[in-house]
Coordinates of C-alpha atoms in Angstrom, one line a residue:
Chain M
M240 CA 95.4 -87.9 2.1
K241 CA 96.1 -91.6 2.4
E242 CA 97.9 -92.6 5.6
D243 CA 100.4 -94.8 3.7
L244 CA 101.8 -91.6 2.3
M245 CA 103.3 -90.9 5.7
D246 CA 106.2 -93.1 4.6
I247 CA 107.4 -90.7 1.9
I248 CA 106.3 -87.2 3.0
C249 CA 108.5 -85.0 5.2
C250 CA 108.9 -81.4 6.4
P251 CA 109.7 -79.3 3.3
L252 CA 112.1 -77.1 5.4
D253 CA 114.3 -79.6 7.2
K254 CA 113.1 -82.9 5.6
H255 CA 112.5 -84.6 9.0
D256 CA 109.5 -86.9 9.7
L257 CA 106.0 -85.6 10.3
D258 CA 103.5 -86.7 12.9
L259 CA 99.9 -87.0 11.7
E260 CA 97.1 -85.5 13.8
V261 CA 93.7 -86.5 12.5
D262 CA 90.7 -84.3 13.0
E263 CA 88.4 -86.0 10.4
R264 CA 88.7 -89.1 8.2
D265 CA 86.6 -91.3 6.1
D266 CA 87.1 -95.0 5.1
E267 CA 89.9 -94.1 2.7
E268 CA 91.7 -91.0 3.8
V269 CA 92.4 -88.2 6.2
L270 CA 90.2 -85.3 5.3
A271 CA 91.3 -82.8 8.0
G272 CA 94.0 -82.5 10.5
S273 CA 97.6 -81.5 10.6
L274 CA 101.2 -82.7 10.0
V275 CA 103.7 -81.6 12.6
C276 CA 107.4 -81.8 12.0
T277 CA 109.1 -83.9 14.7
E278 CA 112.2 -81.7 14.5
C279 CA 111.2 -78.0 14.0
G280 CA 107.6 -78.3 15.2
E281 CA 106.1 -76.5 12.2
S282 CA 102.5 -77.5 11.7
Y283 CA 101.1 -78.1 8.2
P284 CA 97.3 -78.2 7.8
I285 CA 95.4 -80.9 5.9
E286 CA 92.3 -79.3 4.4
D287 CA 89.7 -81.0 2.2
G288 CA 92.0 -84.0 2.2
I289 CA 94.9 -82.2 0.7
P290 CA 97.9 -81.4 2.9
N291 CA 99.3 -77.9 2.6
L292 CA 103.1 -78.6 2.7
L293 CA 104.1 -75.2 1.3
P294 CA 106.9 -73.6 3.3
P295 CA 105.1 -71.2 5.7
D296 CA 106.3 -68.0 3.8
M297 CA 104.4 -69.2 0.7
R298 CA 101.1 -69.8 2.5
E299 CA 97.9 -67.8 1.9
D300 CA 98.2 -66.1 5.3
A301 CA 101.9 -65.4 5.1
P302 CA 102.7 -61.7 5.7
A303 CA 103.7 -59.9 2.5
Chain X
M217 CA 110.2 -56.6 -15.6
S218 CA 111.6 -54.5 -12.9
D219 CA 110.9 -56.6 -9.8
A220 CA 110.6 -60.4 -10.1
P221 CA 107.7 -61.8 -8.2
S222 CA 108.1 -64.2 -5.3
R223 CA 107.1 -67.8 -5.5
A224 CA 104.1 -66.9 -3.3
D225 CA 103.1 -64.3 -5.9
V226 CA 103.2 -67.0 -8.6
R227 CA 101.1 -69.3 -6.5
E228 CA 98.6 -66.4 -6.1
T229 CA 98.4 -66.0 -9.8
Y230 CA 97.3 -69.6 -10.3
E231 CA 94.8 -69.3 -7.4
T232 CA 93.2 -66.5 -9.4
I233 CA 93.2 -68.1 -12.9
G234 CA 93.4 -71.8 -11.9
S235 CA 89.9 -72.8 -12.6
H236 CA 89.8 -71.3 -16.1
F237 CA 93.4 -72.2 -16.9
S238 CA 92.7 -75.8 -16.0
K239 CA 89.9 -76.1 -18.6
T240 CA 92.4 -75.1 -21.3
R241 CA 94.9 -77.9 -20.3
E242 CA 92.8 -80.9 -21.2
Y243 CA 95.3 -83.2 -22.9
A244 CA 98.6 -84.7 -22.0
W245 CA 101.6 -83.7 -24.1
P246 CA 102.8 -86.4 -26.5
E247 CA 106.4 -85.9 -25.3
V248 CA 105.3 -86.8 -21.8
E249 CA 103.2 -89.7 -23.0
S250 CA 106.1 -91.3 -24.7
F251 CA 108.4 -90.8 -21.7
V252 CA 105.8 -92.4 -19.4
E253 CA 105.1 -95.3 -21.8
D254 CA 108.7 -96.1 -22.1
R255 CA 109.7 -95.9 -18.5
C256 CA 106.8 -96.3 -16.1
R257 CA 106.9 -99.7 -14.5
G258 CA 105.1 -99.6 -11.1
G259 CA 106.6 -98.0 -8.1
V260 CA 106.1 -94.4 -6.9
A261 CA 105.7 -91.7 -9.6
L262 CA 105.7 -88.0 -9.1
D263 CA 104.1 -85.2 -11.0
V264 CA 105.8 -82.0 -9.8
G265 CA 103.7 -79.0 -10.9
C266 CA 100.8 -81.3 -11.7
G267 CA 98.3 -78.6 -12.5
N268 CA 94.9 -80.2 -13.3
G269 CA 96.4 -83.7 -13.2
R270 CA 96.6 -84.4 -16.9
H271 CA 100.0 -86.1 -16.6
A272 CA 99.3 -87.6 -13.2
E273 CA 96.5 -89.4 -14.9
L274 CA 98.9 -91.0 -17.4
L275 CA 101.2 -92.0 -14.5
A276 CA 98.3 -93.6 -12.6
D277 CA 97.9 -96.1 -15.4
C278 CA 101.3 -97.7 -14.8
A279 CA 102.6 -96.7 -11.4
D280 CA 101.6 -98.2 -8.0
H281 CA 101.2 -94.8 -6.4
V282 CA 101.2 -91.3 -7.9
V283 CA 101.9 -88.2 -6.0
G284 CA 100.8 -84.9 -7.7
L285 CA 102.3 -81.7 -6.3
D286 CA 101.3 -78.2 -7.1
A287 CA 101.6 -74.8 -5.3
S288 CA 98.0 -73.8 -6.3
R289 CA 95.1 -75.1 -4.4
E290 CA 92.7 -74.1 -7.2
L291 CA 94.7 -76.4 -9.6
L292 CA 94.8 -79.2 -7.0
A293 CA 91.0 -79.0 -6.7
A294 CA 90.8 -79.4 -10.5
A295 CA 93.2 -82.3 -10.3
R296 CA 91.2 -84.0 -7.5
D297 CA 88.1 -84.0 -9.8
R298 CA 90.0 -85.3 -12.7
L299 CA 91.7 -88.1 -10.7
A300 CA 88.7 -89.2 -8.8
A301 CA 88.7 -92.5 -10.6
C302 CA 92.4 -93.1 -9.9
P303 CA 92.5 -94.5 -6.3
A304 CA 96.3 -94.7 -5.9
T305 CA 96.8 -91.0 -6.3
T306 CA 97.7 -88.4 -3.7
L307 CA 97.8 -84.6 -4.0
L308 CA 100.0 -82.3 -2.0
Q309 CA 100.1 -78.5 -2.0
S310 CA 103.8 -77.8 -2.2
D311 CA 106.7 -75.8 -3.6
A312 CA 108.9 -77.3 -6.3
A313 CA 112.0 -75.7 -4.7
T314 CA 111.3 -77.3 -1.3
L315 CA 109.8 -80.7 -1.9
P316 CA 108.1 -82.3 1.1
L317 CA 109.3 -85.8 0.1
A318 CA 111.8 -88.2 1.5
D319 CA 115.1 -88.9 -0.2
D320 CA 115.1 -91.6 -2.9
C321 CA 111.3 -92.1 -2.7
A322 CA 110.4 -91.8 -6.4
D323 CA 111.0 -94.3 -9.2
L324 CA 109.8 -91.9 -11.9
A325 CA 109.0 -88.2 -12.0
V326 CA 107.7 -85.6 -14.5
Y327 CA 108.5 -82.0 -13.9
V328 CA 106.8 -80.5 -16.9
A329 CA 106.1 -76.8 -17.8
T330 CA 106.7 -75.8 -14.2
I331 CA 110.4 -74.7 -13.6
H332 CA 109.8 -71.7 -15.9
H333 CA 107.4 -70.3 -13.3
L334 CA 110.1 -70.0 -10.6
P335 CA 111.2 -66.4 -10.5
R336 CA 114.8 -66.7 -9.4
R337 CA 117.6 -68.7 -10.9
T338 CA 118.5 -70.0 -7.4
D339 CA 114.9 -71.3 -7.0
R340 CA 115.1 -73.1 -10.4
R341 CA 118.4 -74.6 -9.5
D342 CA 117.2 -75.6 -6.0
S343 CA 114.2 -77.3 -7.7
L344 CA 116.5 -79.5 -9.8
D345 CA 118.6 -80.4 -6.8
E346 CA 115.4 -81.3 -4.9
L347 CA 114.3 -83.5 -7.8
A348 CA 117.6 -85.3 -7.7
R349 CA 117.3 -85.8 -3.9
V350 CA 113.9 -87.5 -4.1
L351 CA 114.6 -89.7 -7.1
A352 CA 115.7 -93.3 -6.3
P353 CA 119.2 -94.1 -7.5
D354 CA 117.9 -95.8 -10.6
G355 CA 115.0 -93.3 -11.0
R356 CA 114.4 -91.1 -14.0
A357 CA 112.7 -87.8 -14.6
L358 CA 111.5 -85.7 -17.5
V359 CA 112.0 -82.0 -17.0
S360 CA 110.6 -79.5 -19.5
A361 CA 110.7 -75.7 -19.8
W362 CA 109.4 -73.2 -22.3
S363 CA 112.3 -72.0 -24.5
T364 CA 113.5 -69.3 -26.8
A365 CA 113.1 -71.9 -29.6
H366 CA 109.3 -71.2 -29.4
N367 CA 108.2 -69.2 -32.4
R368 CA 106.2 -66.7 -30.3
F369 CA 109.5 -65.2 -29.0
D370 CA 111.8 -63.0 -31.0
A371 CA 114.9 -64.2 -29.1
S372 CA 117.3 -66.4 -30.9
A373 CA 117.2 -70.1 -30.0
D374 CA 121.0 -69.9 -30.0
A375 CA 121.2 -67.2 -27.3
E376 CA 123.4 -68.0 -24.3
R377 CA 120.7 -66.9 -21.8
G378 CA 117.0 -66.7 -21.8
F379 CA 114.9 -63.9 -20.4
D380 CA 112.2 -63.1 -17.8
T381 CA 108.8 -62.0 -19.2
T382 CA 105.1 -61.8 -18.3
V383 CA 102.5 -63.4 -20.4
D384 CA 98.9 -62.2 -19.8
W385 CA 96.2 -64.7 -19.1
T386 CA 92.7 -63.4 -20.1
L387 CA 89.9 -64.6 -17.9
P388 CA 86.3 -64.9 -19.1
G389 CA 84.9 -61.3 -18.8
G390 CA 88.2 -59.8 -20.1
R391 CA 90.3 -59.3 -17.0
T392 CA 93.9 -60.1 -17.7
V393 CA 96.3 -61.5 -15.1
P394 CA 100.0 -61.3 -15.7
R395 CA 102.0 -64.5 -15.4
F396 CA 105.7 -64.7 -14.8
Y397 CA 107.9 -66.8 -17.0
H398 CA 111.6 -67.4 -17.3
I399 CA 112.0 -68.4 -20.9
Y400 CA 115.0 -70.7 -21.2
A401 CA 117.6 -70.6 -23.9
P402 CA 118.3 -74.3 -24.6
T403 CA 122.0 -73.9 -23.8
E404 CA 121.1 -72.2 -20.5
F405 CA 118.7 -75.0 -19.7
E406 CA 121.3 -77.6 -20.4
R407 CA 123.8 -75.6 -18.2
D408 CA 121.4 -75.4 -15.3
V409 CA 120.6 -79.1 -15.4
A410 CA 124.3 -80.0 -15.7
A411 CA 125.2 -77.8 -12.7
S412 CA 122.5 -79.4 -10.5
D413 CA 122.6 -82.8 -8.8
L414 CA 121.0 -84.3 -11.9
A415 CA 122.8 -86.0 -14.7
L416 CA 121.5 -85.3 -18.2
E417 CA 120.7 -88.4 -20.4
L418 CA 118.9 -86.8 -23.2
L419 CA 118.1 -83.2 -24.3
E420 CA 115.5 -82.4 -27.0
I421 CA 113.7 -79.4 -28.3
S422 CA 110.1 -80.1 -29.2
S423 CA 107.2 -77.7 -29.9
G424 CA 109.2 -74.8 -28.5
N425 CA 110.0 -76.5 -25.2
C426 CA 113.3 -78.0 -23.9
Y427 CA 112.9 -81.6 -22.6
A428 CA 115.6 -83.2 -20.5
V429 CA 115.6 -86.9 -19.4
V430 CA 117.6 -86.9 -16.2
R431 CA 118.8 -89.2 -13.4
P432 CA 120.2 -88.4 -10.0
E433 CA 123.9 -88.0 -10.2
G434 CA 126.2 -89.9 -7.9
K435 CA 123.7 -92.2 -6.3
R436 CA 124.6 -95.9 -6.5
P437 CA 121.7 -98.2 -7.4

């Protein structure tokens, strides 16, 4: 994920801004980390450079 | 179908078949090519339901930045490979009915062959409102859905309503995976678009799909 994208992405639930927490980056983009909603506190993981901004109930680990 | 799947179930389907499915979706659709050629003039362009990125690739030729969104990580992995040579492209795993994008951020969007995967009518309507929300006041989008006008369906193209169905996907080795579709009747598609926060500029039926060119309603440029 490129950091200039922060201008246009938001929390899918309440549409508030996200804070970026970087765990790993290369010259061009953030490879691992998380995006945390400044309003509701929900955390969205960035894995392999692709943010997972699915609402939590659609994630892989969501309870059925 | 007795119980409609959830949007999470639909995502799971494409995690299962994504890699194989992607190989069968090599080429951009001509209807999408002509929309993009006519209207893409820099700015931010979205591909909602980008799959393997075949339409994001078109947008990357003419937009300043392209955002490809899909619920399936398998499909996004295919898109990343395909778009490796397109630097101003970003991929997001996300849900069409709850877009993780700011209001008015997009100058152009394509939402192609995706809305028919959303199981409930409320989800489909929400996705159209979400598209309207993220489009800039003078932004335009192309929305397409599989329709009863397609010759594989017995239903009349003049029906008032479409129907829910499953279409099996056969993986190499023979395993079949059922895929949910809501097949739109063209009049129903037009009604859903008209009832959303989008204004309809053009409606066409082509190759068994409904295509709508839309703009956000009530936003002042």
